[in-house]
mmCIF file of C-alpha atoms and ligand atoms in Angstrom:
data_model
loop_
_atom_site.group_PDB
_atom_site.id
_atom_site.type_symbol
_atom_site.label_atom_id
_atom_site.label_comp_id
_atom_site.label_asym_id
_atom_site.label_seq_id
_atom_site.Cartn_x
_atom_site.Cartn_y
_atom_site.Cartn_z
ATOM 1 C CA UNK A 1 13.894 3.203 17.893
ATOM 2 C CA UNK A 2 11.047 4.772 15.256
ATOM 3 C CA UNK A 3 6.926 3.701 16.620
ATOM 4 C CA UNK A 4 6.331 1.830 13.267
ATOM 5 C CA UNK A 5 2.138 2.247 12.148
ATOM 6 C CA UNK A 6 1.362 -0.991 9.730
ATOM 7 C CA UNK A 7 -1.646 -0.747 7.799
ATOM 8 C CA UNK A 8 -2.148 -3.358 5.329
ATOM 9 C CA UNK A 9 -5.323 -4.034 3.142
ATOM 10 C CA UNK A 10 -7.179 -4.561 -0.302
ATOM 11 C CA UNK A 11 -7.519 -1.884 -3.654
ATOM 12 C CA UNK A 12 -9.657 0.513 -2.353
ATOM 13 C CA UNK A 13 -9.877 0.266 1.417
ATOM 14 C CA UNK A 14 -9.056 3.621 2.014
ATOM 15 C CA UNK A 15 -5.864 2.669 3.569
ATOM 16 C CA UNK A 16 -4.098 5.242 1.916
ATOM 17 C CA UNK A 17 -6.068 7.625 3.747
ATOM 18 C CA UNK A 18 -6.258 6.478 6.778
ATOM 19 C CA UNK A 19 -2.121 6.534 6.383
ATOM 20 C CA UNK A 20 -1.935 9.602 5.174
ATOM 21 C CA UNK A 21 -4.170 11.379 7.906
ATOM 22 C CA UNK A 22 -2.432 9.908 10.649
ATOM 23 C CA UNK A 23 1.448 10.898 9.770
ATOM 24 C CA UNK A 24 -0.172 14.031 9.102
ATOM 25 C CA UNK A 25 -1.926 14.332 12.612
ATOM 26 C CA UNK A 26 0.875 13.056 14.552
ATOM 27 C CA UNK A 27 3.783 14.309 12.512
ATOM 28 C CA UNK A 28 4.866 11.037 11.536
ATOM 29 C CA UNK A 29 6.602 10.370 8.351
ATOM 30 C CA UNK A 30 4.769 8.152 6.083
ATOM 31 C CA UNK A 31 5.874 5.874 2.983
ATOM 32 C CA UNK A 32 3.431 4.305 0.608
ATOM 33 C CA UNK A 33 4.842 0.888 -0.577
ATOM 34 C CA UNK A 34 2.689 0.239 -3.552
ATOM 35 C CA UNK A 35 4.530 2.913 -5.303
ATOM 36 C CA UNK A 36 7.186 0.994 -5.307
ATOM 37 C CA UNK A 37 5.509 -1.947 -7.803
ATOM 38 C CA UNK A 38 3.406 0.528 -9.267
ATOM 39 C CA UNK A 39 6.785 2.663 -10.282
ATOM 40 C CA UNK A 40 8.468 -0.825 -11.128
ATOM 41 C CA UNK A 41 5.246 -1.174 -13.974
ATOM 42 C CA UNK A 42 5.951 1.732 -15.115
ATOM 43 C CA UNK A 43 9.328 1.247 -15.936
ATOM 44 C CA UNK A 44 8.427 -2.154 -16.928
ATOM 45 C CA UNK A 45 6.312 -1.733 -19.123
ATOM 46 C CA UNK A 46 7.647 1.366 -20.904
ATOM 47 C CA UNK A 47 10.871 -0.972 -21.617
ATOM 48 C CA UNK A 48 9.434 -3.963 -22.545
ATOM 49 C CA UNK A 49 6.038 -3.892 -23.470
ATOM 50 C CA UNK A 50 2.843 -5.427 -22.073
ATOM 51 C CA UNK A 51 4.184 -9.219 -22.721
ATOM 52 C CA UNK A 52 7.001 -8.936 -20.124
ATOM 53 C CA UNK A 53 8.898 -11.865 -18.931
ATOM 54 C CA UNK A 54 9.541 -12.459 -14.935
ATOM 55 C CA UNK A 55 13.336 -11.443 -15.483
ATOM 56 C CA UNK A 56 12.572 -8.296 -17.652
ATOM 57 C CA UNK A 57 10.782 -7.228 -14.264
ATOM 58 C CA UNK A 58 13.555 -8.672 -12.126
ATOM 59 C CA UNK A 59 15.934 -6.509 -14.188
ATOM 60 C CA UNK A 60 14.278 -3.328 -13.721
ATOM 61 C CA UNK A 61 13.910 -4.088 -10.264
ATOM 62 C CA UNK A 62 17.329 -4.021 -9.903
ATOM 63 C CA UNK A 63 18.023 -0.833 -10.924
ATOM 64 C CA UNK A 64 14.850 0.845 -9.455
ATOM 65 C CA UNK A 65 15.019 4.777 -8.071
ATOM 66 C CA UNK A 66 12.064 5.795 -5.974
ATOM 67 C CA UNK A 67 12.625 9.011 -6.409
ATOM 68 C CA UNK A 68 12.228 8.672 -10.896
ATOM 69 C CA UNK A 69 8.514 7.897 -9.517
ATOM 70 C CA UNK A 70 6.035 10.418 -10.788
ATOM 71 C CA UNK A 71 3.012 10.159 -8.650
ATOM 72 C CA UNK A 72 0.596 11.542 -12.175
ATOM 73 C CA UNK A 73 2.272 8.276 -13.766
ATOM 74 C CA UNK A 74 1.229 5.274 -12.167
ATOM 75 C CA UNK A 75 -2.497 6.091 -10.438
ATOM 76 C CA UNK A 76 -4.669 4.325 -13.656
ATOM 77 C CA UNK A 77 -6.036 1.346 -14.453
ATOM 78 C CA UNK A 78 -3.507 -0.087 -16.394
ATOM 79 C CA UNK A 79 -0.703 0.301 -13.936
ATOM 80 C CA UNK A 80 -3.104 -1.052 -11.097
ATOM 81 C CA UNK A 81 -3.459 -4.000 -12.929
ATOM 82 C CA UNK A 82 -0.071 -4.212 -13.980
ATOM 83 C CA UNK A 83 1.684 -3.870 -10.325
ATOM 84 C CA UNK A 84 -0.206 -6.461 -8.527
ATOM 85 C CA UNK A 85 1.513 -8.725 -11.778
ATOM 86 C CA UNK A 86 4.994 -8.019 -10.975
ATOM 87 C CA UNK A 87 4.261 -7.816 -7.083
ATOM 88 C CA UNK A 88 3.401 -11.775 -7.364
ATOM 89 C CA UNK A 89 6.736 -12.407 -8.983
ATOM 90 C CA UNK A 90 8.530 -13.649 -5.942
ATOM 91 C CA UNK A 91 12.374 -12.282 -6.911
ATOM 92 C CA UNK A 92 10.965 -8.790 -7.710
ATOM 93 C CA UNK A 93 9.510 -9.004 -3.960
ATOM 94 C CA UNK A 94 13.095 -10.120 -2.570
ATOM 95 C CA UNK A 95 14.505 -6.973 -4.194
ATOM 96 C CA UNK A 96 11.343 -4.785 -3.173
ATOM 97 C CA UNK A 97 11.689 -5.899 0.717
ATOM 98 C CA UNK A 98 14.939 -4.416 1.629
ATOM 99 C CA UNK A 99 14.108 -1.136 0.154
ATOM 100 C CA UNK A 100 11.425 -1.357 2.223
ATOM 101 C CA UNK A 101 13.190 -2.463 5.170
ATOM 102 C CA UNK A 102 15.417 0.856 4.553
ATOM 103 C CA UNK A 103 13.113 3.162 5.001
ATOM 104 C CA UNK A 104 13.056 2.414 8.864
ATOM 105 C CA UNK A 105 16.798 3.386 8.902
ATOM 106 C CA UNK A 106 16.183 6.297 6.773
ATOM 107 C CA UNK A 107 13.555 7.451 9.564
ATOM 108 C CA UNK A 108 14.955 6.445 12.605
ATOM 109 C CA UNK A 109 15.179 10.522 13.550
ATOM 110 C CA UNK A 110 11.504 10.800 12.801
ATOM 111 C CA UNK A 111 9.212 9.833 16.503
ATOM 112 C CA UNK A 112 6.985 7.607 14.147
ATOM 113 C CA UNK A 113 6.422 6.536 10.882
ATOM 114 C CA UNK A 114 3.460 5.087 9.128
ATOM 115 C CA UNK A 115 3.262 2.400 6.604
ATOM 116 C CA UNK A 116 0.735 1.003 4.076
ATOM 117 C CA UNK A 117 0.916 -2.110 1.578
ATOM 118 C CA UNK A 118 -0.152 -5.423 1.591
ATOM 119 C CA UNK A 119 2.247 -7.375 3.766
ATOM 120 C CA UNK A 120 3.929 -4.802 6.128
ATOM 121 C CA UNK A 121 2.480 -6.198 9.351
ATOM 122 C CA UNK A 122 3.174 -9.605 7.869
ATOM 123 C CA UNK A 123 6.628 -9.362 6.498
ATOM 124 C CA UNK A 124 8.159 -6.047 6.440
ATOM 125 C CA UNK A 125 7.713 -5.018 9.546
ATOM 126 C CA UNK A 126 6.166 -7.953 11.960
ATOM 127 C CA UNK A 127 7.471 -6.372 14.910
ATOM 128 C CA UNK A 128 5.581 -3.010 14.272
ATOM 129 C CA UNK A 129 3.876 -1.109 17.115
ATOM 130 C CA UNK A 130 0.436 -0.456 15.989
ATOM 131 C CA UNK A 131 -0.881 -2.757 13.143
ATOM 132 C CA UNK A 132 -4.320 -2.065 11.292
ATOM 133 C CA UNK A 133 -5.891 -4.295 8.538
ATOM 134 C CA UNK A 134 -8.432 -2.095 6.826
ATOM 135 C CA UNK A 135 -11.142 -3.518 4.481
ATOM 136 C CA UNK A 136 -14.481 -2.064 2.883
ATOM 137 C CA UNK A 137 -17.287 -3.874 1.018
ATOM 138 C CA UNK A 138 -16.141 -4.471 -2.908
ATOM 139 C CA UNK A 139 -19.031 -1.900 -3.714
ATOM 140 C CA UNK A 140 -17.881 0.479 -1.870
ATOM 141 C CA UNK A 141 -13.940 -0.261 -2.919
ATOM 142 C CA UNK A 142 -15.739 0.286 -6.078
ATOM 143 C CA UNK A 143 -17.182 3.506 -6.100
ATOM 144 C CA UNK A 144 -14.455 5.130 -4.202
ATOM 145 C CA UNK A 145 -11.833 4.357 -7.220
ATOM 146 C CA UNK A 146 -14.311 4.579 -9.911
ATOM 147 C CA UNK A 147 -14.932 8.727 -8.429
ATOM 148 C CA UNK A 148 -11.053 8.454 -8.434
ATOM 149 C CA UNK A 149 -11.018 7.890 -11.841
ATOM 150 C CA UNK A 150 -13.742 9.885 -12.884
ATOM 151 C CA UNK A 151 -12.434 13.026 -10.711
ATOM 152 C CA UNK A 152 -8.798 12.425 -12.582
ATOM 153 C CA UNK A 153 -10.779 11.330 -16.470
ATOM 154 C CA UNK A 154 -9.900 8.156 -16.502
ATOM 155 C CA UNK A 155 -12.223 6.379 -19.012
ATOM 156 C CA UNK A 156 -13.173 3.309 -16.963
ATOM 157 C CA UNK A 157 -16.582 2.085 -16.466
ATOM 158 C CA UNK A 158 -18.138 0.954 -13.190
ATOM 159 C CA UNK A 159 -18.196 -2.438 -13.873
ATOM 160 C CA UNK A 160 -15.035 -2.968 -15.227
ATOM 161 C CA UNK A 161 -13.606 -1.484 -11.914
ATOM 162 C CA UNK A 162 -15.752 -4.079 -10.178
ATOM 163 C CA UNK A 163 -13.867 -6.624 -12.291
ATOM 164 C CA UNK A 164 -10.603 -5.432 -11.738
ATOM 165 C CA UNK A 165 -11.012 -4.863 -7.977
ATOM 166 C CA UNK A 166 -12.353 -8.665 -7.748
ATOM 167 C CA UNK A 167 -8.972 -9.701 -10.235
ATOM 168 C CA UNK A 168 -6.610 -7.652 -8.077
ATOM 169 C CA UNK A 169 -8.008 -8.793 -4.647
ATOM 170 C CA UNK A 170 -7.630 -12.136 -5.980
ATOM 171 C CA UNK A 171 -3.769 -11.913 -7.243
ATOM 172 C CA UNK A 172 -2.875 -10.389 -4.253
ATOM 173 C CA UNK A 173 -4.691 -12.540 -1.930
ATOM 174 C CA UNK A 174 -3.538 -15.883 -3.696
ATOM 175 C CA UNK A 175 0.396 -15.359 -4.426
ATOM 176 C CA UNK A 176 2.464 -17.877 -3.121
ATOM 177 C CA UNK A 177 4.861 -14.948 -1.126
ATOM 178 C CA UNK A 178 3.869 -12.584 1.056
ATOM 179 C CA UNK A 179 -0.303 -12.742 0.162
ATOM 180 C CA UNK A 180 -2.444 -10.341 1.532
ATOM 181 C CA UNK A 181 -3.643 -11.450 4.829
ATOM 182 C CA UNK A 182 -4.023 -9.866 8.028
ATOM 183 C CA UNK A 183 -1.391 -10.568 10.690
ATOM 184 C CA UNK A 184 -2.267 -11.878 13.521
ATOM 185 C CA UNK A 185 -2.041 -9.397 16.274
ATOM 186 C CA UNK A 186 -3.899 -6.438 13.499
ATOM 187 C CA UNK A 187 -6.514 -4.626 14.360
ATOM 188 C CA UNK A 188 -9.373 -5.273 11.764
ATOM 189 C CA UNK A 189 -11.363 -2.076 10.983
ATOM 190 C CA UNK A 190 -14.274 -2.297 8.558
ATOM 191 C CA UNK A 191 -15.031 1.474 6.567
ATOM 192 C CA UNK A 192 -18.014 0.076 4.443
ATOM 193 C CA UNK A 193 -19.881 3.093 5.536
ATOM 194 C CA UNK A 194 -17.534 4.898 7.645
ATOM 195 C CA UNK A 195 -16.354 8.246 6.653
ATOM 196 C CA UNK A 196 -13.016 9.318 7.172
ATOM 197 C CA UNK A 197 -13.332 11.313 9.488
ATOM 198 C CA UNK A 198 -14.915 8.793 11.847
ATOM 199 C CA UNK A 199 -12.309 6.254 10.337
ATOM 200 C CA UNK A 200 -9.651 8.774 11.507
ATOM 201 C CA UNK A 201 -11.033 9.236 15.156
ATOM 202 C CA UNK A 202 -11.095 5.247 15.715
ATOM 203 C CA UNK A 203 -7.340 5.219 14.400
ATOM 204 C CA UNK A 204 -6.252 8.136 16.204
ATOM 205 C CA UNK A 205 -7.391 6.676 19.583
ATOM 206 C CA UNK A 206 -5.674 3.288 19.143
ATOM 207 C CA UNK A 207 -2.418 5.561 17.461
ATOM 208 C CA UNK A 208 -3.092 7.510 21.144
ATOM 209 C CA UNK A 209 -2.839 4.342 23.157
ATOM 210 C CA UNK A 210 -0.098 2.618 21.629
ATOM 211 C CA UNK A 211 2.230 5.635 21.704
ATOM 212 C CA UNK A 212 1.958 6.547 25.178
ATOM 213 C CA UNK A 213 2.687 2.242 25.881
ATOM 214 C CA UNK A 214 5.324 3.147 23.915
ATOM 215 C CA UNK A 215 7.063 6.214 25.406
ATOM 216 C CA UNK A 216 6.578 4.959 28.951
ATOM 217 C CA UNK A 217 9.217 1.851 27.629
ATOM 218 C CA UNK A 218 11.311 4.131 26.295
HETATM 219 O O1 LIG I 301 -1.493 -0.160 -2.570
HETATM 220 P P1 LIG I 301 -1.506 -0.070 -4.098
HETATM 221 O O2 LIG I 301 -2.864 -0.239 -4.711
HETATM 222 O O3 LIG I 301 -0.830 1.176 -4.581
HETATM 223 O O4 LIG I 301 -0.605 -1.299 -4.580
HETATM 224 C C1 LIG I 301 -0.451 -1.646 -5.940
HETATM 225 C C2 LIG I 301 -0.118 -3.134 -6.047
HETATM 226 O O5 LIG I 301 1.171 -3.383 -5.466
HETATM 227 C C3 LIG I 301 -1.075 -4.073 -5.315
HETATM 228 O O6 LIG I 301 -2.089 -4.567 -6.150
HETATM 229 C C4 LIG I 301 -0.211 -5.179 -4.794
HETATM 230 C C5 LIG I 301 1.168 -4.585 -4.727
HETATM 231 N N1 LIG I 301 1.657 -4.337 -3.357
HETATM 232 C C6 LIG I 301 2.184 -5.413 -2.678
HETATM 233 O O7 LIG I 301 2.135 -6.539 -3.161
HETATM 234 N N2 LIG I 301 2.751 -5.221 -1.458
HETATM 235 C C7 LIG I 301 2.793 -4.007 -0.896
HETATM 236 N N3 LIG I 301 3.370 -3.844 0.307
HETATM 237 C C8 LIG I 301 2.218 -2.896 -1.567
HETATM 238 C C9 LIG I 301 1.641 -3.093 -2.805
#
């Protein structure tokens, strides 16, 4: 048995880095699921074109590699637009799922792993150990990816990442499968205003908690 992490939230909420500084802190492994659709627009895409049809997506889904991802690829505007569009097509999800689901297996020698994407307390893994729904304020959302892009020259402006936050939250939020919601038993942390720092001392002491539950069953 692996101590699963969930952490599940909007564009922006700094879940990524919450993820990231935890697996690094406790030496847990830790897999990013929206590189999965994000890799999937890519391909997408680069195949068919902006004007994509459900099955074209479906098709590429099908024969997706994670490992053809390249990380430099798929962080921009277009692609974050893009991959919350194929992530609402619900038989590109059905195919997405189980490679999700595999990554458990794949880490079942690690002590823990860690987790991030929209519906892995929800759906992918409901039965995880520790489950965190992270929001921020949409200005805040907003000016962390708008330094993203400026940091990595993307030519975006402010508002238009305001726009496409508020589009994005939306899509996500309002799919018919697997929407982004919190699950029930999450703990909801707010960083409007946090830093990370503080954001990864709050973590660490629930991660601290639930781990030591955890061993004692073991
Ligand atoms: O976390 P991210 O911004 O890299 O995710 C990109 C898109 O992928 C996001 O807008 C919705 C989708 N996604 C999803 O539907 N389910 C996940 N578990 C992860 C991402």
């Amino acid at each position: 048995m692996t101590f699963i992490i969930a952490i599940d939230g909007g564009a922006g909420s700094g879940k990524g880095t919450i993820a990231r500084g935890i697996s690094k802190k406790f030496n847990f492994s830790y897999f990013d699921t929206g590189i999965i659709y994000r890799g999937l627009a890519l391909k997408t895409i680069s195949k068919y074109g902006e004007d994509f049809t459900d099955l074209n997506a479906v098709s590429e889904a099908n024969i997706f590699d994670i490992n053809s991802v390249n990380e430099s690829e798929i962080r921009n505007p277009i692609i974050d637009k893009y991959s919350s569009i194929i992530a609402s097509i619900p038989d590109v999800r059905k195919i997405v799922v189980s490679i999700q689901r595999n990554f458990r297996e794949q880490s079942k020698h690690h002590r823990g792993i860690v987790v991030d994407g929209r519906d892995i307390g929800t759906i992918i893994f409901p039965n995880a150990n520790l489950k965190l729904f992270i929001s921020a304020s949409l200005e805040e959302r907003a000016k962390r990816r708008f330094s993203y892009f400026l940091e990595k020259n993307q030519k975006i402006s402010y508002n238009d990442v305001i726009k496409q936050l508020q589009k994005r939250d939306q899509r996500d939020k309002e799919r018919s499968v697997a929407p982004l919601v919190a699950a029930k038993d999450a703990h909801l942390i707010d960083t409007t205003g946090i830093n990370i720092e503080d954001t990864l001392d709050i973590v660490s002491s629930l991660v601290i908690k639930k781990f030591d539950d955890y061993c004692d069953i073991l």
